[in-house]
XYZ file of N, CA and C in Angstrom:
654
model
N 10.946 -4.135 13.079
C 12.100 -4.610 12.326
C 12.273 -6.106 12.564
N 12.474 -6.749 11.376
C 12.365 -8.003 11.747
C 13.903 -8.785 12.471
N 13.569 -9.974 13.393
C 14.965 -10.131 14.248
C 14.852 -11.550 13.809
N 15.994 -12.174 14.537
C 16.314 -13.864 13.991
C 16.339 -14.293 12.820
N 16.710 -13.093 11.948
C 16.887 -13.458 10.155
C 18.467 -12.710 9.991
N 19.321 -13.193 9.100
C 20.490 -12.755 9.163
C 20.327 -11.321 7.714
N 20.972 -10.771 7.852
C 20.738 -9.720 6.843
C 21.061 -9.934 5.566
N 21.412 -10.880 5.090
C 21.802 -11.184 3.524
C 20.492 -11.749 3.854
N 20.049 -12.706 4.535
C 18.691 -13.627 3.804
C 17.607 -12.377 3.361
N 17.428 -11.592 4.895
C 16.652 -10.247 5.171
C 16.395 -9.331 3.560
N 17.788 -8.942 2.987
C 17.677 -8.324 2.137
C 16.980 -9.112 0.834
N 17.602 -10.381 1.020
C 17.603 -11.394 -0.184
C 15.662 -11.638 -0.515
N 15.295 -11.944 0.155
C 13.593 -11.815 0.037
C 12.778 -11.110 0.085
N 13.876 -9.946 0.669
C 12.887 -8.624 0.689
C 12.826 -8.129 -1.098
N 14.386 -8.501 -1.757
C 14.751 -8.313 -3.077
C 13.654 -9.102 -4.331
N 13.039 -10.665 -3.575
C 12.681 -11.218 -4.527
C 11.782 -10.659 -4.531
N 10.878 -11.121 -3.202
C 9.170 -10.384 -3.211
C 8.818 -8.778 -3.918
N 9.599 -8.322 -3.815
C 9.927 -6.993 -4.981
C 9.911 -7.446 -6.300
N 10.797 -8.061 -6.950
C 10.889 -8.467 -8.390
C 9.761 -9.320 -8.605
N 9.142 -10.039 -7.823
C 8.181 -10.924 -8.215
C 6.883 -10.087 -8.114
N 6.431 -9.139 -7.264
C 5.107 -8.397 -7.383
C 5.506 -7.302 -8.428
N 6.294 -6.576 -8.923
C 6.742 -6.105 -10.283
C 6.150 -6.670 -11.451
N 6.843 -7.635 -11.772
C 6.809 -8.397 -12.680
C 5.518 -9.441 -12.910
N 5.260 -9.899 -11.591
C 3.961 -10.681 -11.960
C 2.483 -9.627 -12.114
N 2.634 -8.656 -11.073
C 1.629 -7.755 -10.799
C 1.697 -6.805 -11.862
N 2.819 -6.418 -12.498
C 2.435 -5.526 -14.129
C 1.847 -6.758 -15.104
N 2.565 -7.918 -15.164
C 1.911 -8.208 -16.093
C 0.306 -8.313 -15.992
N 0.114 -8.779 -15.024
C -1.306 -8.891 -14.607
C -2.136 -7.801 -15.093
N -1.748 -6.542 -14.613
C -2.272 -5.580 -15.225
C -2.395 -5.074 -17.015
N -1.434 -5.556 -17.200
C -1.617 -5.401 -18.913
C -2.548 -6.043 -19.368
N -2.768 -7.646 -18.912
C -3.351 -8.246 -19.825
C -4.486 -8.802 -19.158
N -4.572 -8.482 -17.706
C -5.933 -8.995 -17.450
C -6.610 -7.582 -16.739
N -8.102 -7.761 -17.089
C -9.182 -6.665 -16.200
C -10.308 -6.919 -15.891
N -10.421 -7.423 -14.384
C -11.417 -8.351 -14.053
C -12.136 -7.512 -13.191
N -13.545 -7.492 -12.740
C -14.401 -6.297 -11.981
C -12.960 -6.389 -10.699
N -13.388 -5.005 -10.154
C -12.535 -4.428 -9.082
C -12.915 -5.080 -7.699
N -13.664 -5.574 -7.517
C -14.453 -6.568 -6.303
C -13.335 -7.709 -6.742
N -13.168 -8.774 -7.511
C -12.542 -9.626 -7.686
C -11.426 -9.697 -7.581
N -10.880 -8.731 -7.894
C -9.324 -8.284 -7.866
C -8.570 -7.904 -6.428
N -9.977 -7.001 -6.344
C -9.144 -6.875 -4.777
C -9.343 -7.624 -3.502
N -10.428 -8.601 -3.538
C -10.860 -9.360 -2.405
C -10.392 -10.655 -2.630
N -9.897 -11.511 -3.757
C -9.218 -12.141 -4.169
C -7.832 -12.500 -4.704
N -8.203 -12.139 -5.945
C -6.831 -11.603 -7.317
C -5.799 -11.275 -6.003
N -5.753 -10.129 -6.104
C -4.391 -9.579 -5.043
C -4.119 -10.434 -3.833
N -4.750 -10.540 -2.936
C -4.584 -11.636 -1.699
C -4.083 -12.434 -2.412
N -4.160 -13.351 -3.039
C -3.402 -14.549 -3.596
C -2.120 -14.425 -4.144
N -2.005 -13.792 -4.976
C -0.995 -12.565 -5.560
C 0.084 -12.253 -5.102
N 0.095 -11.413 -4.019
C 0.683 -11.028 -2.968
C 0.577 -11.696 -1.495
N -0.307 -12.518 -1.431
C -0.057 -12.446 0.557
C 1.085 -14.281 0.715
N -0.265 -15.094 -0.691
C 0.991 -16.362 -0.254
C 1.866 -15.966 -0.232
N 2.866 -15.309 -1.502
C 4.483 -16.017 -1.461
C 5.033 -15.030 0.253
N 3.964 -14.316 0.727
C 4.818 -13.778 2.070
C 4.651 -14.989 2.899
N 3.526 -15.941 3.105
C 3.576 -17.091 3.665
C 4.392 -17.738 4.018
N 4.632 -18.083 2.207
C 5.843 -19.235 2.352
C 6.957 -18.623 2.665
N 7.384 -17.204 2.463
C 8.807 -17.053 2.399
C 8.899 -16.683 4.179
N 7.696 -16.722 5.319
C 7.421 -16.266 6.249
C 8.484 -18.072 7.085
N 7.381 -19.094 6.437
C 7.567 -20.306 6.837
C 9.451 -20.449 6.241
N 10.022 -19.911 5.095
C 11.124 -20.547 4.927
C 11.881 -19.542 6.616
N 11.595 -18.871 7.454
C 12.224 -17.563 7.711
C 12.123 -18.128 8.794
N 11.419 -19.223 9.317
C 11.066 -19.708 10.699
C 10.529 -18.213 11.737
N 9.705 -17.132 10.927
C 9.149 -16.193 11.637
C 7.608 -16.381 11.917
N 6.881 -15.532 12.742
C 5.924 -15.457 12.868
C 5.186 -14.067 12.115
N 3.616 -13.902 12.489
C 3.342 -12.831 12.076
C 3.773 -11.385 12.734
N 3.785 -11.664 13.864
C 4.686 -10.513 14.537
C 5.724 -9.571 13.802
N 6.280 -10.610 13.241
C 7.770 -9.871 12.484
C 7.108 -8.733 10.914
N 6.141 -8.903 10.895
C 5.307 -8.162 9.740
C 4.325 -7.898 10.302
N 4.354 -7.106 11.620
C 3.783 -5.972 12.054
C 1.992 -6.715 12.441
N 1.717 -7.787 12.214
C 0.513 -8.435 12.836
C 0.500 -8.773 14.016
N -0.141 -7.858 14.778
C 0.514 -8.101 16.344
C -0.717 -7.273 16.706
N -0.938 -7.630 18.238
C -1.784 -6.479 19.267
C -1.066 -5.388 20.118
N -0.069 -5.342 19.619
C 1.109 -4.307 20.480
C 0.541 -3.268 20.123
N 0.501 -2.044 20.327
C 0.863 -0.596 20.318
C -0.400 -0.287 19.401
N -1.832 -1.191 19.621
C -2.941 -0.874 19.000
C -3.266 0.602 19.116
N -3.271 1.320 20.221
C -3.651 3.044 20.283
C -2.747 3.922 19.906
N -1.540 3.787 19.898
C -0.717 4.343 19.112
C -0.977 4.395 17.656
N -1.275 3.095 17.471
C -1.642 2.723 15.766
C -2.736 3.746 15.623
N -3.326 3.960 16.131
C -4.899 4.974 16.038
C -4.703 6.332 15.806
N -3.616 6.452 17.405
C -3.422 8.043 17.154
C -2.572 8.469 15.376
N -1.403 7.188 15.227
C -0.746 7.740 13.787
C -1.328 7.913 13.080
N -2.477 6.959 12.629
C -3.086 7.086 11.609
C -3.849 7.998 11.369
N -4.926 8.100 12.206
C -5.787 9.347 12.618
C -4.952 10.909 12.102
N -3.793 10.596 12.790
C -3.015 12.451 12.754
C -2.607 12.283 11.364
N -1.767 11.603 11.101
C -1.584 11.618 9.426
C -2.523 11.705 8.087
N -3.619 10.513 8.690
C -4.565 10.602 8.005
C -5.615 11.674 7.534
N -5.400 12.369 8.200
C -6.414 14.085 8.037
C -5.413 14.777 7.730
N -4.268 14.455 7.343
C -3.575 15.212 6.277
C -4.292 15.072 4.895
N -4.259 13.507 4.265
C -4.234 12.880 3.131
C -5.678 12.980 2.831
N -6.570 13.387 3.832
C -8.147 13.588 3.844
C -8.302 15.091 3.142
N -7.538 15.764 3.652
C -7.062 17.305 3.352
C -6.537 16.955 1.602
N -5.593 16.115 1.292
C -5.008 16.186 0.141
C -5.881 15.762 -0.852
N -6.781 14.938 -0.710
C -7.968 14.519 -1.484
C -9.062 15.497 -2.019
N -9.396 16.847 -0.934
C -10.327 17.452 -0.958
C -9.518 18.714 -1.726
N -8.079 18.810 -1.671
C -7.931 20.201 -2.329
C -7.853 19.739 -3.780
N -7.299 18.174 -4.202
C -7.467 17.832 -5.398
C -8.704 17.852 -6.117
N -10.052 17.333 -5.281
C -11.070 17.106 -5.662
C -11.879 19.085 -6.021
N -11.352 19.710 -5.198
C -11.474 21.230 -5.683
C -10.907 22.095 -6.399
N -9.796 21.573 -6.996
C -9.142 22.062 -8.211
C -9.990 21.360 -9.234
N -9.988 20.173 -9.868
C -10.256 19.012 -10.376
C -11.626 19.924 -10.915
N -13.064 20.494 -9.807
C -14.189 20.089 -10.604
C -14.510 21.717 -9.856
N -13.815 22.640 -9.630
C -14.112 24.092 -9.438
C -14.611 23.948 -7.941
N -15.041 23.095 -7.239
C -15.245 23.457 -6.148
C -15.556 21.980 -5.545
N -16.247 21.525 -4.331
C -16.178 20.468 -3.519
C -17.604 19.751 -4.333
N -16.822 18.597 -4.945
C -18.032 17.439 -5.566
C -18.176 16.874 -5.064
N -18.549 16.210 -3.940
C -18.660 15.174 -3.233
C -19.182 14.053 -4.127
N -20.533 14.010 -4.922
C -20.908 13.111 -5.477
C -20.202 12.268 -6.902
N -18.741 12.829 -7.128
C -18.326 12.984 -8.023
C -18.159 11.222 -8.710
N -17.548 10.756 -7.883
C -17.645 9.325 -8.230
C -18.094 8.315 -7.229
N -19.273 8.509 -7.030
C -20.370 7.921 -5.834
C -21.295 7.126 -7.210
N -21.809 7.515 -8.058
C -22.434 6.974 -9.011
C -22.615 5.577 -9.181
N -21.360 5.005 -8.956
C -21.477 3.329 -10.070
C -20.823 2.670 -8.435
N -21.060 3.134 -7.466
C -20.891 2.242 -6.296
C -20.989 2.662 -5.049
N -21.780 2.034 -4.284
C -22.243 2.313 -2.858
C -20.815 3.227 -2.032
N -21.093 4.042 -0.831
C -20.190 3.938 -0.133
C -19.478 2.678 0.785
N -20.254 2.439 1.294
C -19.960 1.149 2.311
C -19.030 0.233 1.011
N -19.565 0.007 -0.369
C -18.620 -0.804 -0.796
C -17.195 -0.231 -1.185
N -17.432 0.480 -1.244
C -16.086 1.359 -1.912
C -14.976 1.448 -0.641
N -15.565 1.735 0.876
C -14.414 1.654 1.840
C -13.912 -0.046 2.231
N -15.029 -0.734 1.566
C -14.651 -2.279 1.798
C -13.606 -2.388 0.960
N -13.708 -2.402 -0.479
C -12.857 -2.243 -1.146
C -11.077 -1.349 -0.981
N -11.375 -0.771 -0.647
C -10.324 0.025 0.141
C -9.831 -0.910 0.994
N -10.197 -1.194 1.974
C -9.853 -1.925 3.363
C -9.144 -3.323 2.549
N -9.479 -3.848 1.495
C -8.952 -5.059 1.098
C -7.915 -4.763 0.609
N -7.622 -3.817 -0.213
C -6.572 -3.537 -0.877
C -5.419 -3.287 0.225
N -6.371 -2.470 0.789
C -4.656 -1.699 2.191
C -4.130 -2.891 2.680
N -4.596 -4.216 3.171
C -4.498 -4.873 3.655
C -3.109 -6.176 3.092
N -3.583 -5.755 1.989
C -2.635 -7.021 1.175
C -1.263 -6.150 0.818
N -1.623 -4.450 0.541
C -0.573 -3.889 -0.162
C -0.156 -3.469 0.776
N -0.502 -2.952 2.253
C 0.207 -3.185 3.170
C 1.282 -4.103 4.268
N 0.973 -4.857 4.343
C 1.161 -6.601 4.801
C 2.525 -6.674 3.865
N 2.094 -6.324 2.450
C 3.677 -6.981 1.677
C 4.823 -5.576 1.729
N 4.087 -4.772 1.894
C 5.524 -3.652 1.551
C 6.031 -2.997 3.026
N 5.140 -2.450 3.959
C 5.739 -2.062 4.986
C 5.526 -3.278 5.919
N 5.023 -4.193 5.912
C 5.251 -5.447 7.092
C 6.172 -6.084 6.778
N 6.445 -6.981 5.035
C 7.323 -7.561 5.115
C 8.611 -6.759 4.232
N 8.235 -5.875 2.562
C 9.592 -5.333 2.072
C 9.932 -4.272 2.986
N 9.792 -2.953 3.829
C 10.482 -2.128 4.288
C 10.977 -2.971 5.696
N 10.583 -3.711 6.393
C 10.916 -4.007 7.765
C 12.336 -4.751 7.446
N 12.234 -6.374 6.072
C 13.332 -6.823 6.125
C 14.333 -5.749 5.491
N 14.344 -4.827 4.220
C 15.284 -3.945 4.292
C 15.811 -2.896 5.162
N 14.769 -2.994 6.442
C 15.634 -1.931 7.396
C 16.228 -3.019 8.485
N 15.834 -3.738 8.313
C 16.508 -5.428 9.356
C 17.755 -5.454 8.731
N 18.098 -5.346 7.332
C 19.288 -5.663 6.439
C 20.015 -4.705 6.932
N 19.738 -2.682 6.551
C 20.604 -2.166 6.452
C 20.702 -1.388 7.593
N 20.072 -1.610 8.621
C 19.860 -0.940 10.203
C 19.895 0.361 9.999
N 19.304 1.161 8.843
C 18.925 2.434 8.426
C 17.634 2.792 7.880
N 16.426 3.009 8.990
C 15.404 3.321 8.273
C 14.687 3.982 7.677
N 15.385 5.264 7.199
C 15.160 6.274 5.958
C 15.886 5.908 4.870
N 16.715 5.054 4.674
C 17.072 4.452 3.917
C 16.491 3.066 2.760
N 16.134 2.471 4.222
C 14.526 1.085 4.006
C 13.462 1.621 3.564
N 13.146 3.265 3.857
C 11.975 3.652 3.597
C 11.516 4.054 2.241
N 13.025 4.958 1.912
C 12.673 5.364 0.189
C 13.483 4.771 -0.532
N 13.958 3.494 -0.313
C 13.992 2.390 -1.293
C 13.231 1.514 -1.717
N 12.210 1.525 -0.316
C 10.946 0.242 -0.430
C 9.821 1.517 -0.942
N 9.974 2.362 -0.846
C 8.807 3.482 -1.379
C 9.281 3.588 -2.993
N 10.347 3.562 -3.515
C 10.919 3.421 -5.218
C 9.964 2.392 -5.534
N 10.228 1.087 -5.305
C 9.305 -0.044 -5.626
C 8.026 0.242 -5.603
N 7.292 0.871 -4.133
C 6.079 0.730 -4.165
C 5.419 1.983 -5.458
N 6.087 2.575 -5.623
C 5.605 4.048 -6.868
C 5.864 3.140 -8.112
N 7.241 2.474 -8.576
C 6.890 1.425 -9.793
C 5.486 0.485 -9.836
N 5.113 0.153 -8.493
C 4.136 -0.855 -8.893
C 3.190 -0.782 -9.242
N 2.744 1.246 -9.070
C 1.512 1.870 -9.240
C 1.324 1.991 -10.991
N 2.884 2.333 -11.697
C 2.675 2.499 -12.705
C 1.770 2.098 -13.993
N 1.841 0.247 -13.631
C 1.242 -0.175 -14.696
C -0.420 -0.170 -14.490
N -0.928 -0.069 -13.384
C -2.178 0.399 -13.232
C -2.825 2.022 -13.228
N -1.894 2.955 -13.096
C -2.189 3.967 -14.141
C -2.124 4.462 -15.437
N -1.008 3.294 -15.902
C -1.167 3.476 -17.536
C -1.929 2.693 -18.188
N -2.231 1.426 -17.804
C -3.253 -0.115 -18.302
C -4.797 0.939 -18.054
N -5.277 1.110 -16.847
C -6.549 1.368 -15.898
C -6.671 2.355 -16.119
N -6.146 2.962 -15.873
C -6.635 4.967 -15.964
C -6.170 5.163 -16.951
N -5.048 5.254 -17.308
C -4.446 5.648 -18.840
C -4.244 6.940 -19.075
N -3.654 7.128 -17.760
C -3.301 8.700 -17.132
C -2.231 9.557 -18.385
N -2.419 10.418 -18.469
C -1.894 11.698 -19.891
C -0.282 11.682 -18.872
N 0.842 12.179 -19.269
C 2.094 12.582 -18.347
C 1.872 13.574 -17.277
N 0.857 14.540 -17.437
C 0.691 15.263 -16.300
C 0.100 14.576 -14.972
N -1.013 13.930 -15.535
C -1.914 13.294 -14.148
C -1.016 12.643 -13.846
N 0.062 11.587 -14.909
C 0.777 10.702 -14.560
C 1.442 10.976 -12.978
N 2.242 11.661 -13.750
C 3.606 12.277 -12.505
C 2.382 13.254 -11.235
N 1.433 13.690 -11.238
C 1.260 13.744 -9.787
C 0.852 12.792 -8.853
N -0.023 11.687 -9.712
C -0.540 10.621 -8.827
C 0.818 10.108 -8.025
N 1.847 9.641 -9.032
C 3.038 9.170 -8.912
C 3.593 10.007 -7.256
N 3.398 11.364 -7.727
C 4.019 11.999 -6.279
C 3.172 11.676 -5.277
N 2.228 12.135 -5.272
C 0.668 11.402 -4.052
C 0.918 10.185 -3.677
N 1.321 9.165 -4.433
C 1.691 8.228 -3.984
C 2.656 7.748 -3.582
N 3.662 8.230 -4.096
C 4.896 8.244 -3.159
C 4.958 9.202 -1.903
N 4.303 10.338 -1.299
C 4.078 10.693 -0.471
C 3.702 9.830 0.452
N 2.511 9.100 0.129
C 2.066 8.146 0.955
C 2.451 6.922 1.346
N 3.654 6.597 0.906
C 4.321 5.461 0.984
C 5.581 6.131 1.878
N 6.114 7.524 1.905
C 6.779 7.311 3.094
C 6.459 7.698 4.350
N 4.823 7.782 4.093
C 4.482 8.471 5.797
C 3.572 6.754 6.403
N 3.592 5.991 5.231
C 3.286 4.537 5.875
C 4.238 4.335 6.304
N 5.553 4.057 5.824
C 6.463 3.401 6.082
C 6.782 4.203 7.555
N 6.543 5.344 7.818
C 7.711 6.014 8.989
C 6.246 6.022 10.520
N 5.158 5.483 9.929
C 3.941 5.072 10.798
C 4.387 3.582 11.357
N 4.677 3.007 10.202
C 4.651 1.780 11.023
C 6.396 1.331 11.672
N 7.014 2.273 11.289
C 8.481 2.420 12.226
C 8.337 2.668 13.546
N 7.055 3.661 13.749
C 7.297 4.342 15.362
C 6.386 3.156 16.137
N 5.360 2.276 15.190
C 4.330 1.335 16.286
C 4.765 -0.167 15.894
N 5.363 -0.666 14.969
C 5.478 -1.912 14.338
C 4.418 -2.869 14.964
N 3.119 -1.693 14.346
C 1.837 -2.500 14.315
C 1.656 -2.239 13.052
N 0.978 -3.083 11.714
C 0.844 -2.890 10.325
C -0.455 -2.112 10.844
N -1.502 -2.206 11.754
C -2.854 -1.677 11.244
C -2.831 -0.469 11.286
N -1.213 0.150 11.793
C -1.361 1.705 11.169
C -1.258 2.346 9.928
N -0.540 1.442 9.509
C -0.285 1.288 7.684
C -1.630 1.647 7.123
N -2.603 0.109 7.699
C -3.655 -0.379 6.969
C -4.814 1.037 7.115
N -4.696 1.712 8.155
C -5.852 2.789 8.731
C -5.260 3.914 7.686
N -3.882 3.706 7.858
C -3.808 4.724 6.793
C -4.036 4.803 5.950
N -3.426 4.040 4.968
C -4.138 3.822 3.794
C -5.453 3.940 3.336
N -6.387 3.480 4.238
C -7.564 3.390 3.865
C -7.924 5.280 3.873
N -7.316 5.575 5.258
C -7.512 6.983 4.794
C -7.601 8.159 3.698
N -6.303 7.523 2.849
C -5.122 8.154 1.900
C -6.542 7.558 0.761
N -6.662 6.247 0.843
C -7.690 6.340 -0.827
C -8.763 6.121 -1.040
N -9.328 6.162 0.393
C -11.215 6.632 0.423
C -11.592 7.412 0.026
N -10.625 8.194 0.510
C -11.225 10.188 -0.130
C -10.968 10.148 -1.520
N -9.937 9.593 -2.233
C -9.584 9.976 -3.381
C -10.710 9.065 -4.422
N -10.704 7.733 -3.690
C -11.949 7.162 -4.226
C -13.367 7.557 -5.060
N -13.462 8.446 -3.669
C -15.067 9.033 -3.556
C -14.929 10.477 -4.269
N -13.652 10.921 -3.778
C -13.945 12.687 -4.795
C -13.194 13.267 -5.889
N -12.673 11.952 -6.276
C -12.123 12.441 -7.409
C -12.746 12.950 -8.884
């Protein structure tokens, strides 16, 4: 939880950086579609990680306060790990409804493994860093309630998915609304991971957990 920020500022940037990855990050998605290597090892980092920079530097904080830290590294392991073979589990019963039984090769085709968890790892990294390091920490800094910080900053993070399942996938209303739940699932067991270690790389392990599998067997 972040400290030495007063809670109007706390809320106040946690509010913009929300409206601004909304708004800049749908549009982005409507109108631009650039290979998925570019987007996510670039595009997004830029996207998302400056304005946490600057709004880091207006905050006179460090990275600490957004969960970049060496604190509670094995803890970070064990959360992720135990949670994560949930969402490993949730991938594989989807991927066995989906194609009658366990495809593994299902979408291995048009890209290596090794690149596909790189890819992963970039993404968790940036979309982690901005929502549970810096939007859920300053809204639970604001409202000193963190099931409260959690599925308010988890509302946002399920809007932001939207325009890349309707632009990118171009998901029917059914697929729509389950991804939507899958992913909001996973946004409050990040958020309540990196509550118990306020280390982000439990976020980040998670994540990578949560959409490797879905990556590879969907």
């Amino acid at each position: 939880m972040a400290k030495s920020l007063s809670k109007e500022d706390a809320l106040k940037h946690a509010t913009i950086l929300s409206a601004y990855l909304l708004i800049v990050w749908g549009f982005y998605r409507l109108i631009f579609k650039l290979p998925e290597e570019i987007e996510e090892l670039f595009v997004r980092p830029i996207v998302w990680l400056v304005p946490i920079l600057y709004l880091l530097g207006k905050e006179r904080l460090g990275l600490g306060s957004i969960g970049i830290t060496l604190k509670n590294l094995f803890p970070s392991l064990y959360f992720a790990l135990g949670l994560g073979a949930i969402f490993v589990m949730e991938a594989l019963v989807l991927n066995y409804l989906k194609y009658g039984g366990l495809n593994f090769a299902a979408n291995v085709g048009d890209k290596l493994l090794f690149a596909a968890l790189g890819i992963s790892f970039a993404t968790a990294v940036s979309e982690e860093i901005a929502f549970r390091g810096y939007i859920f920490s300053r809204v639970w800094s604001s409202t000193g309630n963190e099931w409260l910080a959690n599925f308010s900053t988890n509302a946002v993070w399920v809007l932001i998915h939207i325009p890349w399942l309707l632009f990118v996938q171009r998901l029917t209303p059914g697929p729509l609304v389950i991804n939507l739940l899958v992913t909001g699932a996973f946004g409050v067991g990040s958020a309540f991971i990196f509550a118990r270690t306020r280390n982000i790389l439990s976020s980040i392990l998670l994540h990578v957990l949560w959409a490797w599998p879905i990556i590879l067997f969907r």
